[in-house]
Amino acid sequence: MPVRRAVCPGSFDPVTNGHLDIVGRAAKLFDEVVVAIGVNASKSRLFTPEERIAMLEETTAGIANVRVAGFEGLIVDFCREIDAVAIVKGLRGAGDYEYELPMAQMNSHLTDVETVFLPGAVGNAFVSSSLIKEVATLGGDVRGLVPDAVLEQLVRRLAERTA
Ligand code: PNS
């Protein structure tokens, strides 16, 4: 039987508990899941590609059929390169759907790679990397919304930035 491989793409700057919920659930649906971290150099990020890859490797280490990779260029080209049949994305609400649907349709126009949408867990509906960074920057408590190891790195990075 061929391996049914899926990709969970994102910026993961940083990875949140919402992302990890989707990756863990995708790992139950597919033989292998590759977390694909967009490393497009033009965007300014809080964490480097290497740091984001390391954070994902650490936080998904307990899931045997998950691996982590960086990618540049089109996600569908990466999918073709690694022989993935699907892109898995989480939807927190209608706003995510509006944003994701044209991308899914474009990716479907470009290739036969399917997009599979999973509903985000209710408890993570408000969790995004950008809000986490904003709240943490302004001194808010984001414990429980990101893995503990990520929280430590986030606090350290923000302290370095304000020093
Ligand atoms: O976590 P994000 O920022 O929502 O992730 C966005 C990402 C990296 C998944 C998306 O921008 C992407 O797929 N980029 C790769 C470039 C690409 O394929 N663009 C065309 C999409 S139709």
mmCIF file with all atom_site columns, C-alpha atoms and ligand atoms in Angstrom:
data_model
loop_
_atom_site.group_PDB
_atom_site.id
_atom_site.type_symbol
_atom_site.label_atom_id
_atom_site.label_alt_id
_atom_site.label_comp_id
_atom_site.label_asym_id
_atom_site.label_entity_id
_atom_site.label_seq_id
_atom_site.pdbx_PDB_ins_code
_atom_site.Cartn_x
_atom_site.Cartn_y
_atom_site.Cartn_z
_atom_site.occupancy
_atom_site.B_iso_or_equiv
_atom_site.pdbx_formal_charge
_atom_site.auth_seq_id
_atom_site.auth_comp_id
_atom_site.auth_asym_id
_atom_site.auth_atom_id
_atom_site.pdbx_PDB_model_num
ATOM   1   C CA  . MET A 1 1   ? 0.000   0.000  0.000  1.00 0.00 ? 1   MET A CA  1
ATOM   2   C CA  . PRO A 1 2   ? 1.418   3.442  -0.864 1.00 0.00 ? 2   PRO A CA  1
ATOM   3   C CA  . VAL A 1 3   ? 2.009   5.816  2.036  1.00 0.00 ? 3   VAL A CA  1
ATOM   4   C CA  . ARG A 1 4   ? -0.784  8.422  2.321  1.00 0.00 ? 4   ARG A CA  1
ATOM   5   C CA  . ARG A 1 5   ? 1.182   11.548 3.168  1.00 0.00 ? 5   ARG A CA  1
ATOM   6   C CA  . ALA A 1 6   ? -0.286  14.929 4.123  1.00 0.00 ? 6   ALA A CA  1
ATOM   7   C CA  . VAL A 1 7   ? 1.272   18.319 4.673  1.00 0.00 ? 7   VAL A CA  1
ATOM   8   C CA  . CYS A 1 8   ? 0.352   20.802 7.424  1.00 0.00 ? 8   CYS A CA  1
ATOM   9   C CA  . PRO A 1 9   ? 1.758   24.097 6.141  1.00 0.00 ? 9   PRO A CA  1
ATOM   10  C CA  . GLY A 1 10  ? 2.115   27.348 8.013  1.00 0.00 ? 10  GLY A CA  1
ATOM   11  C CA  . SER A 1 11  ? 4.435   30.042 9.281  1.00 0.00 ? 11  SER A CA  1
ATOM   12  C CA  . PHE A 1 12  ? 4.364   28.751 12.879 1.00 0.00 ? 12  PHE A CA  1
ATOM   13  C CA  . ASP A 1 13  ? 5.837   31.985 14.287 1.00 0.00 ? 13  ASP A CA  1
ATOM   14  C CA  . PRO A 1 14  ? 5.482   30.513 16.873 1.00 0.00 ? 14  PRO A CA  1
ATOM   15  C CA  . VAL A 1 15  ? 3.617   27.188 16.928 1.00 0.00 ? 15  VAL A CA  1
ATOM   16  C CA  . THR A 1 16  ? 0.482   27.330 19.118 1.00 0.00 ? 16  THR A CA  1
ATOM   17  C CA  . ASN A 1 17  ? -1.627  24.688 20.833 1.00 0.00 ? 17  ASN A CA  1
ATOM   18  C CA  . GLY A 1 18  ? -4.163  25.264 18.049 1.00 0.00 ? 18  GLY A CA  1
ATOM   19  C CA  . HIS A 1 19  ? -1.603  24.213 15.429 1.00 0.00 ? 19  HIS A CA  1
ATOM   20  C CA  . LEU A 1 20  ? -0.592  21.158 17.471 1.00 0.00 ? 20  LEU A CA  1
ATOM   21  C CA  . ASP A 1 21  ? -4.229  20.060 17.794 1.00 0.00 ? 21  ASP A CA  1
ATOM   22  C CA  . ILE A 1 22  ? -4.592  20.089 13.992 1.00 0.00 ? 22  ILE A CA  1
ATOM   23  C CA  . VAL A 1 23  ? -1.244  18.314 13.416 1.00 0.00 ? 23  VAL A CA  1
ATOM   24  C CA  . GLY A 1 24  ? -2.127  15.599 15.949 1.00 0.00 ? 24  GLY A CA  1
ATOM   25  C CA  . ARG A 1 25  ? -5.542  15.020 14.397 1.00 0.00 ? 25  ARG A CA  1
ATOM   26  C CA  . ALA A 1 26  ? -4.095  14.989 10.863 1.00 0.00 ? 26  ALA A CA  1
ATOM   27  C CA  . ALA A 1 27  ? -1.623  12.331 12.049 1.00 0.00 ? 27  ALA A CA  1
ATOM   28  C CA  . LYS A 1 28  ? -4.576  10.080 12.897 1.00 0.00 ? 28  LYS A CA  1
ATOM   29  C CA  . LEU A 1 29  ? -6.046  10.481 9.400  1.00 0.00 ? 29  LEU A CA  1
ATOM   30  C CA  . PHE A 1 30  ? -2.882  9.999  7.316  1.00 0.00 ? 30  PHE A CA  1
ATOM   31  C CA  . ASP A 1 31  ? 0.048   7.562  7.370  1.00 0.00 ? 31  ASP A CA  1
ATOM   32  C CA  . GLU A 1 32  ? 2.521   10.417 7.593  1.00 0.00 ? 32  GLU A CA  1
ATOM   33  C CA  . VAL A 1 33  ? 2.218   14.147 8.222  1.00 0.00 ? 33  VAL A CA  1
ATOM   34  C CA  . VAL A 1 34  ? 4.910   16.622 7.254  1.00 0.00 ? 34  VAL A CA  1
ATOM   35  C CA  . VAL A 1 35  ? 4.697   19.946 9.060  1.00 0.00 ? 35  VAL A CA  1
ATOM   36  C CA  . ALA A 1 36  ? 5.882   22.344 6.357  1.00 0.00 ? 36  ALA A CA  1
ATOM   37  C CA  . ILE A 1 37  ? 7.259   25.617 7.645  1.00 0.00 ? 37  ILE A CA  1
ATOM   38  C CA  . GLY A 1 38  ? 7.223   28.473 5.167  1.00 0.00 ? 38  GLY A CA  1
ATOM   39  C CA  . VAL A 1 39  ? 10.696  30.004 5.241  1.00 0.00 ? 39  VAL A CA  1
ATOM   40  C CA  . ASN A 1 40  ? 10.069  32.798 2.748  1.00 0.00 ? 40  ASN A CA  1
ATOM   41  C CA  . ALA A 1 41  ? 12.893  35.249 3.504  1.00 0.00 ? 41  ALA A CA  1
ATOM   42  C CA  . SER A 1 42  ? 10.882  38.367 2.588  1.00 0.00 ? 42  SER A CA  1
ATOM   43  C CA  . LYS A 1 43  ? 8.580   38.202 5.616  1.00 0.00 ? 43  LYS A CA  1
ATOM   44  C CA  . SER A 1 44  ? 9.745   39.522 8.959  1.00 0.00 ? 44  SER A CA  1
ATOM   45  C CA  . ARG A 1 45  ? 9.351   36.936 11.693 1.00 0.00 ? 45  ARG A CA  1
ATOM   46  C CA  . LEU A 1 46  ? 9.969   36.815 15.427 1.00 0.00 ? 46  LEU A CA  1
ATOM   47  C CA  . PHE A 1 47  ? 11.712  33.441 15.112 1.00 0.00 ? 47  PHE A CA  1
ATOM   48  C CA  . THR A 1 48  ? 14.182  32.294 12.444 1.00 0.00 ? 48  THR A CA  1
ATOM   49  C CA  . PRO A 1 49  ? 13.303  29.326 10.210 1.00 0.00 ? 49  PRO A CA  1
ATOM   50  C CA  . GLU A 1 50  ? 15.755  27.172 12.181 1.00 0.00 ? 50  GLU A CA  1
ATOM   51  C CA  . GLU A 1 51  ? 14.145  28.161 15.493 1.00 0.00 ? 51  GLU A CA  1
ATOM   52  C CA  . ARG A 1 52  ? 10.642  27.473 14.178 1.00 0.00 ? 52  ARG A CA  1
ATOM   53  C CA  . ILE A 1 53  ? 11.715  24.095 12.798 1.00 0.00 ? 53  ILE A CA  1
ATOM   54  C CA  . ALA A 1 54  ? 13.351  23.188 16.143 1.00 0.00 ? 54  ALA A CA  1
ATOM   55  C CA  . MET A 1 55  ? 10.212  24.233 18.079 1.00 0.00 ? 55  MET A CA  1
ATOM   56  C CA  . LEU A 1 56  ? 8.015   22.060 15.884 1.00 0.00 ? 56  LEU A CA  1
ATOM   57  C CA  . GLU A 1 57  ? 10.427  19.126 16.121 1.00 0.00 ? 57  GLU A CA  1
ATOM   58  C CA  . GLU A 1 58  ? 10.410  19.367 19.907 1.00 0.00 ? 58  GLU A CA  1
ATOM   59  C CA  . THR A 1 59  ? 6.653   19.768 20.267 1.00 0.00 ? 59  THR A CA  1
ATOM   60  C CA  . THR A 1 60  ? 5.735   16.984 17.813 1.00 0.00 ? 60  THR A CA  1
ATOM   61  C CA  . ALA A 1 61  ? 8.428   14.547 18.984 1.00 0.00 ? 61  ALA A CA  1
ATOM   62  C CA  . GLY A 1 62  ? 5.780   12.406 20.688 1.00 0.00 ? 62  GLY A CA  1
ATOM   63  C CA  . ILE A 1 63  ? 3.884   11.725 17.451 1.00 0.00 ? 63  ILE A CA  1
ATOM   64  C CA  . ALA A 1 64  ? 5.666   8.939  15.566 1.00 0.00 ? 64  ALA A CA  1
ATOM   65  C CA  . ASN A 1 65  ? 4.314   9.685  12.073 1.00 0.00 ? 65  ASN A CA  1
ATOM   66  C CA  . VAL A 1 66  ? 5.011   13.434 12.077 1.00 0.00 ? 66  VAL A CA  1
ATOM   67  C CA  . ARG A 1 67  ? 8.130   15.034 10.654 1.00 0.00 ? 67  ARG A CA  1
ATOM   68  C CA  . VAL A 1 68  ? 9.083   18.647 10.124 1.00 0.00 ? 68  VAL A CA  1
ATOM   69  C CA  . ALA A 1 69  ? 10.575  20.425 7.122  1.00 0.00 ? 69  ALA A CA  1
ATOM   70  C CA  . GLY A 1 70  ? 11.094  23.940 5.834  1.00 0.00 ? 70  GLY A CA  1
ATOM   71  C CA  . PHE A 1 71  ? 9.827   24.871 2.379  1.00 0.00 ? 71  PHE A CA  1
ATOM   72  C CA  . GLU A 1 72  ? 10.238  27.751 -0.058 1.00 0.00 ? 72  GLU A CA  1
ATOM   73  C CA  . GLY A 1 73  ? 8.131   28.516 -3.102 1.00 0.00 ? 73  GLY A CA  1
ATOM   74  C CA  . LEU A 1 74  ? 4.724   27.049 -3.796 1.00 0.00 ? 74  LEU A CA  1
ATOM   75  C CA  . ILE A 1 75  ? 3.245   24.660 -1.274 1.00 0.00 ? 75  ILE A CA  1
ATOM   76  C CA  . VAL A 1 76  ? 1.907   22.482 -4.096 1.00 0.00 ? 76  VAL A CA  1
ATOM   77  C CA  . ASP A 1 77  ? 5.450   22.091 -5.503 1.00 0.00 ? 77  ASP A CA  1
ATOM   78  C CA  . PHE A 1 78  ? 6.619   20.987 -2.066 1.00 0.00 ? 78  PHE A CA  1
ATOM   79  C CA  . CYS A 1 79  ? 3.705   18.514 -1.926 1.00 0.00 ? 79  CYS A CA  1
ATOM   80  C CA  . ARG A 1 80  ? 4.709   17.095 -5.303 1.00 0.00 ? 80  ARG A CA  1
ATOM   81  C CA  . GLU A 1 81  ? 8.366   16.862 -4.234 1.00 0.00 ? 81  GLU A CA  1
ATOM   82  C CA  . ILE A 1 82  ? 7.548   14.747 -1.201 1.00 0.00 ? 82  ILE A CA  1
ATOM   83  C CA  . ASP A 1 83  ? 4.630   12.893 -2.795 1.00 0.00 ? 83  ASP A CA  1
ATOM   84  C CA  . ALA A 1 84  ? 1.929   14.285 -0.466 1.00 0.00 ? 84  ALA A CA  1
ATOM   85  C CA  . VAL A 1 85  ? -1.704  13.833 -1.485 1.00 0.00 ? 85  VAL A CA  1
ATOM   86  C CA  . ALA A 1 86  ? -3.267  16.440 0.798  1.00 0.00 ? 86  ALA A CA  1
ATOM   87  C CA  . ILE A 1 87  ? -2.797  19.748 2.558  1.00 0.00 ? 87  ILE A CA  1
ATOM   88  C CA  . VAL A 1 88  ? -4.461  19.840 5.982  1.00 0.00 ? 88  VAL A CA  1
ATOM   89  C CA  . LYS A 1 89  ? -5.562  23.175 7.459  1.00 0.00 ? 89  LYS A CA  1
ATOM   90  C CA  . GLY A 1 90  ? -7.512  24.059 10.583 1.00 0.00 ? 90  GLY A CA  1
ATOM   91  C CA  . LEU A 1 91  ? -10.477 26.425 10.442 1.00 0.00 ? 91  LEU A CA  1
ATOM   92  C CA  . ARG A 1 92  ? -11.230 28.445 13.567 1.00 0.00 ? 92  ARG A CA  1
ATOM   93  C CA  . GLY A 1 93  ? -14.236 30.147 12.033 1.00 0.00 ? 93  GLY A CA  1
ATOM   94  C CA  . ALA A 1 94  ? -15.747 31.790 8.979  1.00 0.00 ? 94  ALA A CA  1
ATOM   95  C CA  . GLY A 1 95  ? -12.860 34.258 8.654  1.00 0.00 ? 95  GLY A CA  1
ATOM   96  C CA  . ASP A 1 96  ? -10.381 31.411 8.232  1.00 0.00 ? 96  ASP A CA  1
ATOM   97  C CA  . TYR A 1 97  ? -12.650 29.805 5.663  1.00 0.00 ? 97  TYR A CA  1
ATOM   98  C CA  . GLU A 1 98  ? -12.844 33.023 3.615  1.00 0.00 ? 98  GLU A CA  1
ATOM   99  C CA  . TYR A 1 99  ? -9.041  33.275 3.696  1.00 0.00 ? 99  TYR A CA  1
ATOM   100 C CA  . GLU A 1 100 ? -8.328  29.600 3.051  1.00 0.00 ? 100 GLU A CA  1
ATOM   101 C CA  . LEU A 1 101 ? -10.919 28.764 0.382  1.00 0.00 ? 101 LEU A CA  1
ATOM   102 C CA  . PRO A 1 102 ? -9.318  30.673 -2.529 1.00 0.00 ? 102 PRO A CA  1
ATOM   103 C CA  . MET A 1 103 ? -5.919  29.209 -1.617 1.00 0.00 ? 103 MET A CA  1
ATOM   104 C CA  . ALA A 1 104 ? -7.407  25.708 -1.586 1.00 0.00 ? 104 ALA A CA  1
ATOM   105 C CA  . GLN A 1 105 ? -9.096  26.387 -4.931 1.00 0.00 ? 105 GLN A CA  1
ATOM   106 C CA  . MET A 1 106 ? -5.901  27.790 -6.437 1.00 0.00 ? 106 MET A CA  1
ATOM   107 C CA  . ASN A 1 107 ? -3.899  24.809 -5.185 1.00 0.00 ? 107 ASN A CA  1
ATOM   108 C CA  . SER A 1 108 ? -6.540  22.517 -6.655 1.00 0.00 ? 108 SER A CA  1
ATOM   109 C CA  . HIS A 1 109 ? -6.315  24.407 -9.965 1.00 0.00 ? 109 HIS A CA  1
ATOM   110 C CA  . LEU A 1 110 ? -2.531  23.947 -9.973 1.00 0.00 ? 110 LEU A CA  1
ATOM   111 C CA  . THR A 1 111 ? -2.390  20.273 -8.995 1.00 0.00 ? 111 THR A CA  1
ATOM   112 C CA  . ASP A 1 112 ? -4.450  17.328 -7.839 1.00 0.00 ? 112 ASP A CA  1
ATOM   113 C CA  . VAL A 1 113 ? -3.333  17.881 -4.222 1.00 0.00 ? 113 VAL A CA  1
ATOM   114 C CA  . GLU A 1 114 ? -6.509  18.043 -2.110 1.00 0.00 ? 114 GLU A CA  1
ATOM   115 C CA  . THR A 1 115 ? -7.049  20.432 0.793  1.00 0.00 ? 115 THR A CA  1
ATOM   116 C CA  . VAL A 1 116 ? -8.660  18.926 3.888  1.00 0.00 ? 116 VAL A CA  1
ATOM   117 C CA  . PHE A 1 117 ? -10.159 21.357 6.413  1.00 0.00 ? 117 PHE A CA  1
ATOM   118 C CA  . LEU A 1 118 ? -10.456 20.321 10.045 1.00 0.00 ? 118 LEU A CA  1
ATOM   119 C CA  . PRO A 1 119 ? -12.602 22.374 12.424 1.00 0.00 ? 119 PRO A CA  1
ATOM   120 C CA  . GLY A 1 120 ? -10.409 23.912 15.109 1.00 0.00 ? 120 GLY A CA  1
ATOM   121 C CA  . ALA A 1 121 ? -11.205 22.861 18.669 1.00 0.00 ? 121 ALA A CA  1
ATOM   122 C CA  . VAL A 1 122 ? -13.623 25.318 20.312 1.00 0.00 ? 122 VAL A CA  1
ATOM   123 C CA  . GLY A 1 123 ? -11.127 26.063 23.065 1.00 0.00 ? 123 GLY A CA  1
ATOM   124 C CA  . ASN A 1 124 ? -8.543  27.226 20.516 1.00 0.00 ? 124 ASN A CA  1
ATOM   125 C CA  . ALA A 1 125 ? -10.896 29.398 18.448 1.00 0.00 ? 125 ALA A CA  1
ATOM   126 C CA  . PHE A 1 126 ? -9.196  32.634 19.523 1.00 0.00 ? 126 PHE A CA  1
ATOM   127 C CA  . VAL A 1 127 ? -5.626  31.347 19.400 1.00 0.00 ? 127 VAL A CA  1
ATOM   128 C CA  . SER A 1 128 ? -3.357  32.677 16.638 1.00 0.00 ? 128 SER A CA  1
ATOM   129 C CA  . SER A 1 129 ? 0.388   33.249 16.467 1.00 0.00 ? 129 SER A CA  1
ATOM   130 C CA  . SER A 1 130 ? -0.113  36.955 15.801 1.00 0.00 ? 130 SER A CA  1
ATOM   131 C CA  . LEU A 1 131 ? -2.436  37.501 18.788 1.00 0.00 ? 131 LEU A CA  1
ATOM   132 C CA  . ILE A 1 132 ? -0.128  35.456 21.012 1.00 0.00 ? 132 ILE A CA  1
ATOM   133 C CA  . LYS A 1 133 ? 2.784   37.712 20.043 1.00 0.00 ? 133 LYS A CA  1
ATOM   134 C CA  . GLU A 1 134 ? 0.775   40.907 20.508 1.00 0.00 ? 134 GLU A CA  1
ATOM   135 C CA  . VAL A 1 135 ? -0.588  39.916 23.908 1.00 0.00 ? 135 VAL A CA  1
ATOM   136 C CA  . ALA A 1 136 ? 2.757   38.579 25.135 1.00 0.00 ? 136 ALA A CA  1
ATOM   137 C CA  . THR A 1 137 ? 4.554   41.732 23.920 1.00 0.00 ? 137 THR A CA  1
ATOM   138 C CA  . LEU A 1 138 ? 2.161   43.852 25.978 1.00 0.00 ? 138 LEU A CA  1
ATOM   139 C CA  . GLY A 1 139 ? 2.711   41.717 29.081 1.00 0.00 ? 139 GLY A CA  1
ATOM   140 C CA  . GLY A 1 140 ? -0.384  39.509 28.846 1.00 0.00 ? 140 GLY A CA  1
ATOM   141 C CA  . ASP A 1 141 ? -0.399  35.924 30.068 1.00 0.00 ? 141 ASP A CA  1
ATOM   142 C CA  . VAL A 1 142 ? -0.418  33.424 27.178 1.00 0.00 ? 142 VAL A CA  1
ATOM   143 C CA  . ARG A 1 143 ? 0.258   30.334 29.297 1.00 0.00 ? 143 ARG A CA  1
ATOM   144 C CA  . GLY A 1 144 ? -1.742  27.340 28.124 1.00 0.00 ? 144 GLY A CA  1
ATOM   145 C CA  . LEU A 1 145 ? -2.092  28.718 24.593 1.00 0.00 ? 145 LEU A CA  1
ATOM   146 C CA  . VAL A 1 146 ? 1.375   27.645 23.430 1.00 0.00 ? 146 VAL A CA  1
ATOM   147 C CA  . PRO A 1 147 ? 3.503   24.705 24.603 1.00 0.00 ? 147 PRO A CA  1
ATOM   148 C CA  . ASP A 1 148 ? 5.598   25.499 27.704 1.00 0.00 ? 148 ASP A CA  1
ATOM   149 C CA  . ALA A 1 149 ? 8.876   25.200 25.768 1.00 0.00 ? 149 ALA A CA  1
ATOM   150 C CA  . VAL A 1 150 ? 7.593   27.749 23.243 1.00 0.00 ? 150 VAL A CA  1
ATOM   151 C CA  . LEU A 1 151 ? 6.399   30.076 26.010 1.00 0.00 ? 151 LEU A CA  1
ATOM   152 C CA  . GLU A 1 152 ? 9.921   30.160 27.463 1.00 0.00 ? 152 GLU A CA  1
ATOM   153 C CA  . GLN A 1 153 ? 11.452  31.033 24.099 1.00 0.00 ? 153 GLN A CA  1
ATOM   154 C CA  . LEU A 1 154 ? 8.776   33.647 23.428 1.00 0.00 ? 154 LEU A CA  1
ATOM   155 C CA  . VAL A 1 155 ? 9.345   35.380 26.750 1.00 0.00 ? 155 VAL A CA  1
ATOM   156 C CA  . ARG A 1 156 ? 13.113  35.292 26.196 1.00 0.00 ? 156 ARG A CA  1
ATOM   157 C CA  . ARG A 1 157 ? 12.894  36.653 22.624 1.00 0.00 ? 157 ARG A CA  1
ATOM   158 C CA  . LEU A 1 158 ? 10.559  39.485 23.623 1.00 0.00 ? 158 LEU A CA  1
ATOM   159 C CA  . ALA A 1 159 ? 12.841  40.410 26.521 1.00 0.00 ? 159 ALA A CA  1
ATOM   160 C CA  . GLU A 1 160 ? 15.840  40.486 24.149 1.00 0.00 ? 160 GLU A CA  1
ATOM   161 C CA  . ARG A 1 161 ? 13.880  42.761 21.823 1.00 0.00 ? 161 ARG A CA  1
ATOM   162 C CA  . THR A 1 162 ? 13.012  45.275 24.514 1.00 0.00 ? 162 THR A CA  1
ATOM   163 C CA  . ALA A 1 163 ? 16.485  45.191 26.144 1.00 0.00 ? 163 ALA A CA  1
HETATM 164 O O1  . PNS B 2 .   ? 0.526   30.321 8.956  1.00 0.00 ? 1   PNS B O1  1
HETATM 165 P P1  . PNS B 2 .   ? 0.221   31.083 7.688  1.00 0.00 ? 1   PNS B P1  1
HETATM 166 O O2  . PNS B 2 .   ? 1.009   32.362 7.628  1.00 0.00 ? 1   PNS B O2  1
HETATM 167 O O3  . PNS B 2 .   ? -1.247  31.275 7.451  1.00 0.00 ? 1   PNS B O3  1
HETATM 168 O O4  . PNS B 2 .   ? 0.774   30.147 6.505  1.00 0.00 ? 1   PNS B O4  1
HETATM 169 C C1  . PNS B 2 .   ? 0.595   30.530 5.192  1.00 0.00 ? 1   PNS B C1  1
HETATM 170 C C2  . PNS B 2 .   ? 1.230   29.509 4.232  1.00 0.00 ? 1   PNS B C2  1
HETATM 171 C C3  . PNS B 2 .   ? 2.745   29.446 4.434  1.00 0.00 ? 1   PNS B C3  1
HETATM 172 C C4  . PNS B 2 .   ? 0.639   28.140 4.463  1.00 0.00 ? 1   PNS B C4  1
HETATM 173 C C5  . PNS B 2 .   ? 0.849   30.017 2.821  1.00 0.00 ? 1   PNS B C5  1
HETATM 174 O O5  . PNS B 2 .   ? 1.218   31.361 2.702  1.00 0.00 ? 1   PNS B O5  1
HETATM 175 C C6  . PNS B 2 .   ? 1.493   29.228 1.716  1.00 0.00 ? 1   PNS B C6  1
HETATM 176 O O6  . PNS B 2 .   ? 1.040   28.149 1.386  1.00 0.00 ? 1   PNS B O6  1
HETATM 177 N N1  . PNS B 2 .   ? 2.593   29.779 1.173  1.00 0.00 ? 1   PNS B N1  1
HETATM 178 C C7  . PNS B 2 .   ? 3.369   29.154 0.158  1.00 0.00 ? 1   PNS B C7  1
HETATM 179 C C8  . PNS B 2 .   ? 3.301   29.923 -1.147 1.00 0.00 ? 1   PNS B C8  1
HETATM 180 C C9  . PNS B 2 .   ? 2.126   29.461 -1.975 1.00 0.00 ? 1   PNS B C9  1
HETATM 181 O O7  . PNS B 2 .   ? 1.984   28.300 -2.304 1.00 0.00 ? 1   PNS B O7  1
HETATM 182 N N2  . PNS B 2 .   ? 1.260   30.429 -2.300 1.00 0.00 ? 1   PNS B N2  1
HETATM 183 C C10 . PNS B 2 .   ? 0.077   30.194 -3.067 1.00 0.00 ? 1   PNS B C10 1
HETATM 184 C C11 . PNS B 2 .   ? -1.045  29.690 -2.182 1.00 0.00 ? 1   PNS B C11 1
HETATM 185 S S1  . PNS B 2 .   ? -2.489  29.430 -3.188 1.00 0.00 ? 1   PNS B S1  1
#
